[in-house]
Amino acid sequence: MTADHVEATVRPGEVRLRGVSRKFRILSEQNATLKEVLLRRRRTVGRDLWALRDVDLDVEPGEAIGIVGENGAGKSTLLKLVAGILYPQAGTIEVGGSVASMLELGAGFHPDFTGRENVYMNGSIHGLSEREIDQRFDDIVAFSELGEFVDMPVKTYSSGMHMRLAFAVSSHLSPDILLLDEVLAVGDEAFQRKCMGRIFEFRRRGGTLLFVSHDAGAIERVCDRALLVGGGEIVADGPPNEVLQHYHRKLAGQRVEQADAGMSADDEGEWGTREISISRVVIANEHGEPVRRFLSGDPIVLEVYLECQETVANPTVGMSIHDVDGKLCYGSNTRLSGLVIPEISAPTVVRFRCERLPLHEGRFDVSASVHAFDESVMYHWIERKYSFAVFQRSSGIGLVDISGTWTVDDANRASIGAASDPAGASRLGD
C-alpha cells in the first residue's frame, strides 16, 4: 500500500486513517567521531521500532476523542501523522479542513524571535493574512496573559509561558480540527481552567478535537469517545469511562485476585497493584457521621481510608462522582488540588470536604482511587461502589442546584398587574 497524507473527499473536520503504519530506526550503537567512521569503518547497529502498525480510524466532524496510553505507546506519533508533521511508511491519511496543533512545548516557535513575532509567524504558517492576525492579536495576548513579555524573546520564557502562548495561538486560529498533546501538563490551575473553557467553546462551535492526556477526569469531561493506544495499535475504542477502565487495569498489570484481597463477589469493580489499598470509603456529613442522604446545599465529606504494604512516596488520592446514567458530575484528586502527600507508610485517612453540595436531586455513585503521582501505577481503583442520594431543598429541576431568585422591576410589575387585573391590582401572585 502506498503511504500518503492527503486532503480528499472528506468533510471539514473529518479524519480517516486506513492501514497506517510508521516506524523509527533506533540506533543502539553509533560511531562517535568521523575518525572512527573512516578508520574503523564500524557499521551502525540498530533496529526498527513500529510506533504505529496498520491502524484504521474514523473521526466524524465535531467528535472529541481522548487518546490514552503509556509513554511510547504511539499517541504523539498518531497526532503528528494527522497534523502532517510525519508521514506514514504505509497507509493513507485523509484530513478534511484546517488543522491546528499543539503537540510539543515550544514547537513551532523560533527561540530568538519575540512572542509577538512568533504569533505572526505561526498565524502565517496556518494560512492567516497579516490583517487577520492583526485582528486577533490583542485577543491572543490577552488570553495568554503575557503582557509586556510578548515583546521578549521566546527563549527567555518559562515552560508555563510557552504553554500559554502556544495554546492562545492555536485556540484563536478557528480550525476545523484541533490536536492537543498534554497541553494541561504545565501552567497554573487557573490557566488550566481557562484552557478547558476554551476547549469547550471550540467544541460548541462544532470543531473536531483529538486530545492526548493522562488526566482521566479531563478526558471524561471533554470527550465523547476515547482510544487506548498500546504497542502501536488501537487496543480499545469506545465511551471514555469504559476505555479508561481498560487503561487502568492495564496500568495495574493484572487484575487483583479476589481471594488474595479477601474481597467478596461484589468487589468486581476493583483493581490495582495494592502497594496501597483503599480499605473503605465513608460518605459523611459535616460532623463526620456516615450518612447516605443529603439535602441540596448540605456539606458533604468523603473519607478515603488507606492501608499500605510498604512505604510509598508521593501517592495521589482521587475521587469522582457520577450520576446514575454514568455522566461525570465532578472529579478531583490531591495533585490537582495542590496537596502533595510526601509518603504513606501507615494507615492513613484522606478527606475531601465540600461545604455546599451543589447537586439538586438524584442518586449518585462515588469512585475512589490511589495511584502514583505521575499516574504510571494504579495502586487501587474502586469503581462506583459507594452511593448517596440528594433531595432538593428548593424548587427547580435538573442535576445542579443553582438556587437563583426571580425578580420583576417596578415598571414591569405595574404594567403586568394592570394587564392581568383591570381593577388595578399591582401585586403578582394575588
CSV table of C-alpha atoms in Angstrom, one decimal:
chain,number,residue,atom,x,y,z
A,1,MET,CA,0.0,0.0,0.0
A,2,THR,CA,1.3,3.4,-0.9
A,3,ALA,CA,2.0,5.8,2.0
A,4,ASP,CA,0.1,9.1,1.7
A,5,HIS,CA,-1.2,12.1,3.5
A,6,VAL,CA,-4.0,13.7,1.6
A,7,GLU,CA,-6.9,16.1,1.8
A,8,ALA,CA,-9.5,14.3,-0.3
A,9,THR,CA,-13.2,13.6,-0.3
A,10,VAL,CA,-13.7,14.0,3.5
A,11,ARG,CA,-15.9,16.6,5.1
A,12,PRO,CA,-14.4,19.5,7.1
A,13,GLY,CA,-13.5,18.2,10.5
A,14,GLU,CA,-13.4,14.6,9.4
A,15,VAL,CA,-10.3,12.3,9.8
A,16,ARG,CA,-9.8,8.9,8.1
A,17,LEU,CA,-6.9,6.6,8.6
A,18,ARG,CA,-6.5,3.3,6.7
A,19,GLY,CA,-3.8,0.8,7.3
A,20,VAL,CA,-1.4,3.5,8.7
A,21,SER,CA,2.0,2.3,9.8
A,22,ARG,CA,5.0,4.3,11.0
A,23,LYS,CA,8.4,3.0,12.1
A,24,PHE,CA,11.5,4.6,13.5
A,25,ARG,CA,15.1,3.4,13.4
A,26,ILE,CA,16.5,3.0,16.8
A,27,LEU,CA,20.3,3.1,16.9
A,28,SER,CA,21.9,1.0,19.7
A,29,GLU,CA,25.5,1.9,18.7
A,30,GLN,CA,26.8,5.0,16.9
A,31,ASN,CA,30.2,6.0,15.6
A,32,ALA,CA,31.3,8.8,17.9
A,33,THR,CA,33.6,10.6,15.5
A,34,LEU,CA,34.4,11.0,11.8
A,35,LYS,CA,37.8,9.4,12.5
A,36,GLU,CA,36.1,6.2,13.8
A,37,VAL,CA,33.9,6.1,10.7
A,38,LEU,CA,36.9,6.4,8.3
A,39,LEU,CA,39.4,4.3,10.1
A,40,ARG,CA,37.4,1.6,12.0
A,41,ARG,CA,34.6,1.5,9.5
A,42,ARG,CA,32.2,0.1,12.1
A,43,ARG,CA,28.6,-0.4,10.9
A,44,THR,CA,25.9,1.2,13.0
A,45,VAL,CA,23.8,-1.3,14.8
A,46,GLY,CA,20.1,-0.6,15.1
A,47,ARG,CA,16.6,-1.9,15.0
A,48,ASP,CA,13.2,-0.9,13.7
A,49,LEU,CA,10.6,0.3,16.2
A,50,TRP,CA,7.0,0.4,14.9
A,51,ALA,CA,5.3,3.3,16.6
A,52,LEU,CA,2.1,2.5,14.8
A,53,ARG,CA,1.2,-0.6,12.8
A,54,ASP,CA,-1.8,-1.0,10.4
A,55,VAL,CA,-4.1,1.5,12.2
A,56,ASP,CA,-7.6,2.2,11.0
A,57,LEU,CA,-9.5,5.2,12.4
A,58,ASP,CA,-12.6,7.2,11.6
A,59,VAL,CA,-13.3,10.5,13.3
A,60,GLU,CA,-16.6,12.2,12.5
A,61,PRO,CA,-16.8,16.0,12.3
A,62,GLY,CA,-17.5,17.5,15.7
A,63,GLU,CA,-16.2,14.5,17.6
A,64,ALA,CA,-14.0,14.9,20.6
A,65,ILE,CA,-11.7,11.9,21.1
A,66,GLY,CA,-9.4,11.4,24.1
A,67,ILE,CA,-6.3,9.3,23.5
A,68,VAL,CA,-4.6,7.5,26.4
A,69,GLY,CA,-1.8,5.0,26.7
A,70,GLU,CA,1.6,4.5,28.3
A,71,ASN,CA,4.7,6.5,27.3
A,72,GLY,CA,5.9,5.2,24.0
A,73,ALA,CA,2.6,3.7,23.0
A,74,GLY,CA,2.3,5.8,19.8
A,75,LYS,CA,-0.1,8.6,20.9
A,76,SER,CA,2.0,11.5,19.9
A,77,THR,CA,3.0,9.8,16.7
A,78,LEU,CA,-0.6,9.4,15.8
A,79,LEU,CA,-1.3,13.2,16.3
A,80,LYS,CA,1.8,14.1,14.3
A,81,LEU,CA,0.7,11.9,11.4
A,82,VAL,CA,-2.8,13.6,11.4
A,83,ALA,CA,-1.1,17.0,11.6
A,84,GLY,CA,1.1,16.2,8.6
A,85,ILE,CA,4.3,16.6,10.6
A,86,LEU,CA,5.2,13.0,10.0
A,87,TYR,CA,4.3,10.8,7.0
A,88,PRO,CA,3.4,7.1,7.3
A,89,GLN,CA,5.5,4.3,5.7
A,90,ALA,CA,2.2,2.6,4.7
A,91,GLY,CA,-1.4,3.5,4.6
A,92,THR,CA,-3.4,6.6,3.8
A,93,ILE,CA,-4.5,9.6,6.0
A,94,GLU,CA,-7.3,11.9,4.8
A,95,VAL,CA,-8.0,15.1,6.7
A,96,GLY,CA,-10.8,17.5,6.0
A,97,GLY,CA,-10.5,21.2,6.6
A,98,SER,CA,-7.9,23.2,8.5
A,99,VAL,CA,-5.8,21.7,11.3
A,100,ALA,CA,-4.2,23.5,14.3
A,101,SER,CA,-2.0,21.6,16.7
A,102,MET,CA,-0.1,22.0,19.9
A,103,LEU,CA,1.9,18.8,20.1
A,104,GLU,CA,5.2,19.7,21.9
A,105,LEU,CA,6.1,22.5,24.2
A,106,GLY,CA,7.5,25.3,22.2
A,107,ALA,CA,7.1,23.5,18.9
A,108,GLY,CA,6.7,26.0,16.0
A,109,PHE,CA,8.3,28.8,17.9
A,110,HIS,CA,11.7,30.3,17.0
A,111,PRO,CA,13.6,30.9,20.3
A,112,ASP,CA,15.3,34.1,19.1
A,113,PHE,CA,12.0,35.7,18.0
A,114,THR,CA,9.8,37.6,20.4
A,115,GLY,CA,6.4,36.3,21.3
A,116,ARG,CA,4.8,38.9,19.0
A,117,GLU,CA,6.9,37.8,16.1
A,118,ASN,CA,6.1,34.1,16.8
A,119,VAL,CA,2.4,34.9,16.8
A,120,TYR,CA,2.6,36.4,13.3
A,121,MET,CA,4.9,33.6,12.1
A,122,ASN,CA,2.5,30.9,13.4
A,123,GLY,CA,-0.5,32.6,12.0
A,124,SER,CA,1.0,32.9,8.5
A,125,ILE,CA,2.0,29.2,8.6
A,126,HIS,CA,-1.6,28.4,9.2
A,127,GLY,CA,-2.7,30.5,6.3
A,128,LEU,CA,-3.8,33.7,8.0
A,129,SER,CA,-3.1,37.0,6.4
A,130,GLU,CA,-1.3,39.8,8.3
A,131,ARG,CA,-4.6,41.7,8.6
A,132,GLU,CA,-6.3,38.6,10.1
A,133,ILE,CA,-3.5,38.2,12.6
A,134,ASP,CA,-3.8,42.0,13.4
A,135,GLN,CA,-7.5,41.5,14.2
A,136,ARG,CA,-6.8,38.6,16.6
A,137,PHE,CA,-3.5,39.7,18.1
A,138,ASP,CA,-4.9,41.6,21.1
A,139,ASP,CA,-7.2,38.7,22.0
A,140,ILE,CA,-4.3,36.2,21.7
A,141,VAL,CA,-2.1,38.3,24.0
A,142,ALA,CA,-4.9,38.9,26.5
A,143,PHE,CA,-5.7,35.2,26.6
A,144,SER,CA,-2.0,34.3,27.1
A,145,GLU,CA,-1.7,36.8,30.0
A,146,LEU,CA,1.9,37.5,28.9
A,147,GLY,CA,1.5,41.3,28.9
A,148,GLU,CA,4.8,43.1,28.2
A,149,PHE,CA,6.6,39.7,27.9
A,150,VAL,CA,5.1,39.3,24.5
A,151,ASP,CA,7.9,41.5,23.2
A,152,MET,CA,10.7,39.4,24.8
A,153,PRO,CA,12.5,36.6,23.1
A,154,VAL,CA,10.7,33.3,23.5
A,155,LYS,CA,14.0,31.6,24.7
A,156,THR,CA,13.6,33.6,27.9
A,157,TYR,CA,10.1,32.2,28.6
A,158,SER,CA,9.4,29.6,31.3
A,159,SER,CA,7.6,26.4,30.3
A,160,GLY,CA,4.3,27.8,31.6
A,161,MET,CA,4.7,30.9,29.4
A,162,HIS,CA,5.5,28.7,26.4
A,163,MET,CA,2.3,26.8,27.0
A,164,ARG,CA,0.2,30.0,27.5
A,165,LEU,CA,1.4,31.5,24.2
A,166,ALA,CA,1.1,28.2,22.2
A,167,PHE,CA,-2.4,27.5,23.4
A,168,ALA,CA,-3.5,31.1,22.9
A,169,VAL,CA,-2.3,31.0,19.3
A,170,SER,CA,-3.7,27.5,18.5
A,171,SER,CA,-7.1,28.2,20.0
A,172,HIS,CA,-7.5,31.5,18.1
A,173,LEU,CA,-6.9,30.0,14.7
A,174,SER,CA,-10.6,28.8,14.4
A,175,PRO,CA,-9.5,25.5,12.8
A,176,ASP,CA,-11.8,22.6,11.8
A,177,ILE,CA,-9.6,20.1,13.7
A,178,LEU,CA,-7.6,20.8,16.9
A,179,LEU,CA,-4.8,18.5,18.0
A,180,LEU,CA,-3.7,18.8,21.7
A,181,ASP,CA,-0.9,16.7,23.3
A,182,GLU,CA,-0.7,17.1,27.1
A,183,VAL,CA,-1.5,20.9,26.9
A,184,LEU,CA,-2.5,21.0,30.6
A,185,ALA,CA,0.7,19.3,31.9
A,186,VAL,CA,2.2,22.7,32.7
A,187,GLY,CA,0.7,26.0,33.8
A,188,ASP,CA,-1.1,27.0,36.9
A,189,GLU,CA,-4.5,25.8,37.9
A,190,ALA,CA,-6.3,29.0,36.9
A,191,PHE,CA,-4.9,29.0,33.4
A,192,GLN,CA,-5.7,25.3,33.0
A,193,ARG,CA,-9.3,26.1,33.8
A,194,LYS,CA,-9.2,28.9,31.3
A,195,CYS,CA,-7.8,26.4,28.6
A,196,MET,CA,-10.6,23.9,29.5
A,197,GLY,CA,-13.2,26.6,28.9
A,198,ARG,CA,-11.6,27.4,25.6
A,199,ILE,CA,-11.8,23.8,24.6
A,200,PHE,CA,-15.5,23.6,25.5
A,201,GLU,CA,-16.1,26.7,23.4
A,202,PHE,CA,-14.3,25.1,20.5
A,203,ARG,CA,-16.5,22.0,20.9
A,204,ARG,CA,-19.7,24.1,21.0
A,205,ARG,CA,-18.7,25.6,17.6
A,206,GLY,CA,-18.6,22.1,16.2
A,207,GLY,CA,-14.8,21.6,16.0
A,208,THR,CA,-13.2,18.2,16.0
A,209,LEU,CA,-10.8,17.5,18.8
A,210,LEU,CA,-8.1,14.9,19.2
A,211,PHE,CA,-6.8,15.2,22.8
A,212,VAL,CA,-3.9,13.2,24.3
A,213,SER,CA,-3.9,13.4,28.1
A,214,HIS,CA,-3.0,11.4,31.2
A,215,ASP,CA,-5.8,13.3,33.1
A,216,ALA,CA,-8.7,10.8,33.1
A,217,GLY,CA,-11.0,13.5,34.5
A,218,ALA,CA,-10.3,15.9,31.7
A,219,ILE,CA,-11.0,13.2,29.1
A,220,GLU,CA,-14.3,12.3,30.7
A,221,ARG,CA,-15.3,15.9,30.9
A,222,VAL,CA,-14.3,16.9,27.3
A,223,CYS,CA,-14.6,13.8,25.1
A,224,ASP,CA,-17.4,11.6,23.9
A,225,ARG,CA,-15.1,8.9,22.8
A,226,ALA,CA,-11.7,7.5,23.8
A,227,LEU,CA,-8.9,5.4,22.3
A,228,LEU,CA,-6.4,3.3,24.2
A,229,VAL,CA,-3.2,3.0,22.2
A,230,GLY,CA,-0.6,0.4,23.1
A,231,GLY,CA,2.2,-1.3,21.1
A,232,GLY,CA,1.4,0.8,18.1
A,233,GLU,CA,-2.2,-0.4,17.9
A,234,ILE,CA,-5.6,0.8,19.0
A,235,VAL,CA,-6.3,-1.6,21.9
A,236,ALA,CA,-9.7,-0.1,22.8
A,237,ASP,CA,-12.2,2.3,21.3
A,238,GLY,CA,-15.4,3.3,22.9
A,239,PRO,CA,-17.0,5.5,25.6
A,240,PRO,CA,-14.4,7.3,27.8
A,241,ASN,CA,-15.4,5.6,31.1
A,242,GLU,CA,-15.0,2.1,29.5
A,243,VAL,CA,-11.7,2.8,27.8
A,244,LEU,CA,-10.3,4.4,30.9
A,245,GLN,CA,-11.3,1.4,33.0
A,246,HIS,CA,-9.5,-0.8,30.5
A,247,TYR,CA,-6.4,1.5,30.7
A,248,HIS,CA,-6.3,1.5,34.5
A,249,ARG,CA,-6.4,-2.3,34.5
A,250,LYS,CA,-3.6,-2.3,32.0
A,251,LEU,CA,-1.6,0.0,34.2
A,252,ALA,CA,-2.1,-2.3,37.2
A,253,GLY,CA,-0.5,-5.0,35.2
A,254,GLN,CA,-3.1,-7.6,36.2
A,255,ARG,CA,-6.5,-7.8,37.9
A,256,VAL,CA,-6.2,-8.4,41.6
A,257,GLU,CA,-7.5,-11.9,42.6
A,258,GLN,CA,-10.5,-11.6,44.8
A,259,ALA,CA,-9.3,-14.4,47.1
A,260,ASP,CA,-5.9,-12.7,47.6
A,261,ALA,CA,-7.5,-9.4,48.5
A,262,GLY,CA,-10.2,-11.0,50.7
A,263,MET,CA,-12.9,-9.4,48.7
A,264,SER,CA,-16.5,-10.5,48.1
A,265,ALA,CA,-18.1,-11.1,44.8
A,266,ASP,CA,-19.4,-7.5,45.0
A,267,ASP,CA,-15.9,-6.1,44.6
A,268,GLU,CA,-15.7,-6.9,40.9
A,269,GLY,CA,-15.1,-3.2,40.0
A,270,GLU,CA,-11.7,-3.0,41.8
A,271,TRP,CA,-8.2,-3.4,40.5
A,272,GLY,CA,-4.7,-2.3,41.2
A,273,THR,CA,-1.2,-3.4,42.3
A,274,ARG,CA,-2.1,-2.8,46.0
A,275,GLU,CA,1.1,-1.3,47.4
A,276,ILE,CA,-1.5,1.0,48.8
A,277,SER,CA,-5.1,-0.2,49.1
A,278,ILE,CA,-8.4,1.5,49.9
A,279,SER,CA,-9.9,-0.3,52.8
A,280,ARG,CA,-13.1,1.7,52.8
A,281,VAL,CA,-14.7,5.0,51.7
A,282,VAL,CA,-17.0,6.8,54.1
A,283,ILE,CA,-19.6,9.3,52.9
A,284,ALA,CA,-20.3,11.6,55.9
A,285,ASN,CA,-21.9,14.8,57.0
A,286,GLU,CA,-20.1,17.8,58.4
A,287,HIS,CA,-19.9,16.1,61.8
A,288,GLY,CA,-18.2,13.1,60.4
A,289,GLU,CA,-21.2,10.9,60.8
A,290,PRO,CA,-21.8,8.3,58.0
A,291,VAL,CA,-24.9,9.3,56.0
A,292,ARG,CA,-26.3,8.4,52.6
A,293,ARG,CA,-29.0,11.1,52.2
A,294,PHE,CA,-28.4,14.8,51.8
A,295,LEU,CA,-30.4,17.9,51.1
A,296,SER,CA,-29.1,20.0,48.3
A,297,GLY,CA,-26.6,22.5,49.7
A,298,ASP,CA,-25.6,20.4,52.7
A,299,PRO,CA,-21.9,19.9,53.5
A,300,ILE,CA,-20.5,16.6,52.5
A,301,VAL,CA,-17.3,14.8,53.4
A,302,LEU,CA,-15.7,11.9,51.6
A,303,GLU,CA,-13.2,9.9,53.7
A,304,VAL,CA,-10.8,7.6,52.0
A,305,TYR,CA,-9.1,5.1,54.3
A,306,LEU,CA,-5.8,3.7,53.1
A,307,GLU,CA,-3.7,0.7,54.1
A,308,CYS,CA,-0.2,0.0,52.8
A,309,GLN,CA,2.1,-3.0,52.3
A,310,GLU,CA,5.2,-0.8,52.0
A,311,THR,CA,6.2,2.8,52.2
A,312,VAL,CA,5.1,4.6,49.0
A,313,ALA,CA,6.3,8.1,48.1
A,314,ASN,CA,4.1,10.9,46.6
A,315,PRO,CA,0.9,9.0,46.1
A,316,THR,CA,-2.2,10.7,44.7
A,317,VAL,CA,-5.7,10.1,46.1
A,318,GLY,CA,-8.7,10.9,43.9
A,319,MET,CA,-12.4,10.6,43.7
A,320,SER,CA,-15.2,11.1,41.2
A,321,ILE,CA,-19.0,11.4,41.3
A,322,HIS,CA,-21.2,10.1,38.5
A,323,ASP,CA,-25.0,10.2,38.2
A,324,VAL,CA,-27.0,7.0,37.6
A,325,ASP,CA,-26.6,7.4,33.8
A,326,GLY,CA,-22.8,7.3,34.2
A,327,LYS,CA,-22.3,11.1,33.5
A,328,LEU,CA,-19.3,12.5,35.3
A,329,CYS,CA,-20.6,15.3,37.7
A,330,TYR,CA,-17.2,16.1,39.3
A,331,GLY,CA,-13.8,14.6,39.8
A,332,SER,CA,-10.7,15.7,41.7
A,333,ASN,CA,-7.5,14.4,43.3
A,334,THR,CA,-4.9,15.7,45.7
A,335,ARG,CA,-2.4,16.5,43.0
A,336,LEU,CA,-4.9,18.7,41.0
A,337,SER,CA,-5.8,20.5,44.3
A,338,GLY,CA,-2.1,21.2,45.1
A,339,LEU,CA,-1.9,18.8,48.0
A,340,VAL,CA,1.3,16.8,47.9
A,341,ILE,CA,1.5,13.7,50.1
A,342,PRO,CA,5.2,13.1,50.8
A,343,GLU,CA,4.7,9.4,51.6
A,344,ILE,CA,2.3,6.8,53.1
A,345,SER,CA,3.8,4.2,55.4
A,346,ALA,CA,0.9,3.6,57.9
A,347,PRO,CA,-2.9,3.5,57.9
A,348,THR,CA,-4.0,7.0,56.6
A,349,VAL,CA,-7.2,8.8,56.1
A,350,VAL,CA,-7.5,11.4,53.3
A,351,ARG,CA,-10.6,13.6,53.3
A,352,PHE,CA,-12.4,15.6,50.6
A,353,ARG,CA,-14.8,18.2,52.0
A,354,CYS,CA,-17.4,20.2,50.1
A,355,GLU,CA,-19.0,23.0,52.2
A,356,ARG,CA,-22.1,23.2,50.0
A,357,LEU,CA,-23.2,20.2,47.8
A,358,PRO,CA,-24.3,21.8,44.5
A,359,LEU,CA,-26.2,18.7,43.3
A,360,HIS,CA,-30.0,19.2,43.0
A,361,GLU,CA,-31.7,15.8,43.2
A,362,GLY,CA,-31.0,12.2,42.4
A,363,ARG,CA,-28.7,9.2,43.2
A,364,PHE,CA,-25.0,9.5,42.7
A,365,ASP,CA,-22.1,7.0,42.7
A,366,VAL,CA,-18.6,7.6,44.0
A,367,SER,CA,-15.4,6.1,42.7
A,368,ALA,CA,-12.1,6.3,44.6
A,369,SER,CA,-8.5,5.8,43.6
A,370,VAL,CA,-4.9,6.0,44.8
A,371,HIS,CA,-2.1,6.0,42.2
A,372,ALA,CA,1.4,7.1,41.6
A,373,PHE,CA,2.0,10.9,41.3
A,374,ASP,CA,2.6,10.6,37.6
A,375,GLU,CA,-0.2,8.1,37.1
A,376,SER,CA,2.2,5.4,35.9
A,377,VAL,CA,1.0,2.9,38.5
A,378,MET,CA,-2.6,2.4,39.7
A,379,TYR,CA,-2.3,1.1,43.3
A,380,HIS,CA,-6.1,0.7,43.9
A,381,TRP,CA,-9.2,1.8,42.0
A,382,ILE,CA,-12.7,1.3,43.2
A,383,GLU,CA,-15.3,1.9,40.5
A,384,ARG,CA,-18.6,3.5,41.6
A,385,LYS,CA,-19.1,1.2,44.6
A,386,TYR,CA,-20.4,3.8,47.0
A,387,SER,CA,-23.5,5.9,46.6
A,388,PHE,CA,-25.6,8.6,48.1
A,389,ALA,CA,-28.9,10.4,47.4
A,390,VAL,CA,-29.7,14.1,47.2
A,391,PHE,CA,-33.1,15.6,47.7
A,392,GLN,CA,-34.0,19.1,46.6
A,393,ARG,CA,-34.0,21.9,49.1
A,394,SER,CA,-35.6,24.4,46.8
A,395,SER,CA,-37.7,24.5,43.6
A,396,GLY,CA,-36.4,23.8,40.2
A,397,ILE,CA,-35.4,20.8,38.1
A,398,GLY,CA,-32.1,19.4,36.8
A,399,LEU,CA,-28.9,18.0,38.0
A,400,VAL,CA,-27.4,21.1,39.6
A,401,ASP,CA,-28.8,23.3,42.3
A,402,ILE,CA,-28.3,27.0,41.3
A,403,SER,CA,-30.9,28.3,43.8
A,404,GLY,CA,-31.5,31.6,41.9
A,405,THR,CA,-34.2,34.1,42.6
A,406,TRP,CA,-36.7,35.7,40.3
A,407,THR,CA,-37.5,39.4,40.4
A,408,VAL,CA,-39.5,41.9,38.4
A,409,ASP,CA,-38.7,45.6,38.3
A,410,ASP,CA,-41.4,48.1,39.3
A,411,ALA,CA,-42.3,49.3,35.9
A,412,ASN,CA,-42.9,45.7,34.6
A,413,ARG,CA,-44.8,44.8,37.7
A,414,ALA,CA,-47.2,47.7,37.3
A,415,SER,CA,-47.8,47.0,33.7
A,416,ILE,CA,-48.3,43.3,34.2
A,417,GLY,CA,-50.6,44.0,37.2
A,418,ALA,CA,-52.7,46.4,35.1
A,419,ALA,CA,-52.9,43.9,32.2
A,420,SER,CA,-53.9,41.0,34.4
A,421,ASP,CA,-56.2,42.8,36.8
A,422,PRO,CA,-58.5,45.5,35.4
A,423,ALA,CA,-59.3,46.6,38.9
A,424,GLY,CA,-55.8,47.9,39.2
A,425,ALA,CA,-54.1,45.1,41.3
A,426,SER,CA,-50.4,45.8,41.4
A,427,ARG,CA,-49.0,42.7,43.0
A,428,LEU,CA,-48.0,39.5,41.2
A,429,GLY,CA,-49.4,36.3,42.6
A,430,ASP,CA,-52.6,37.8,44.2
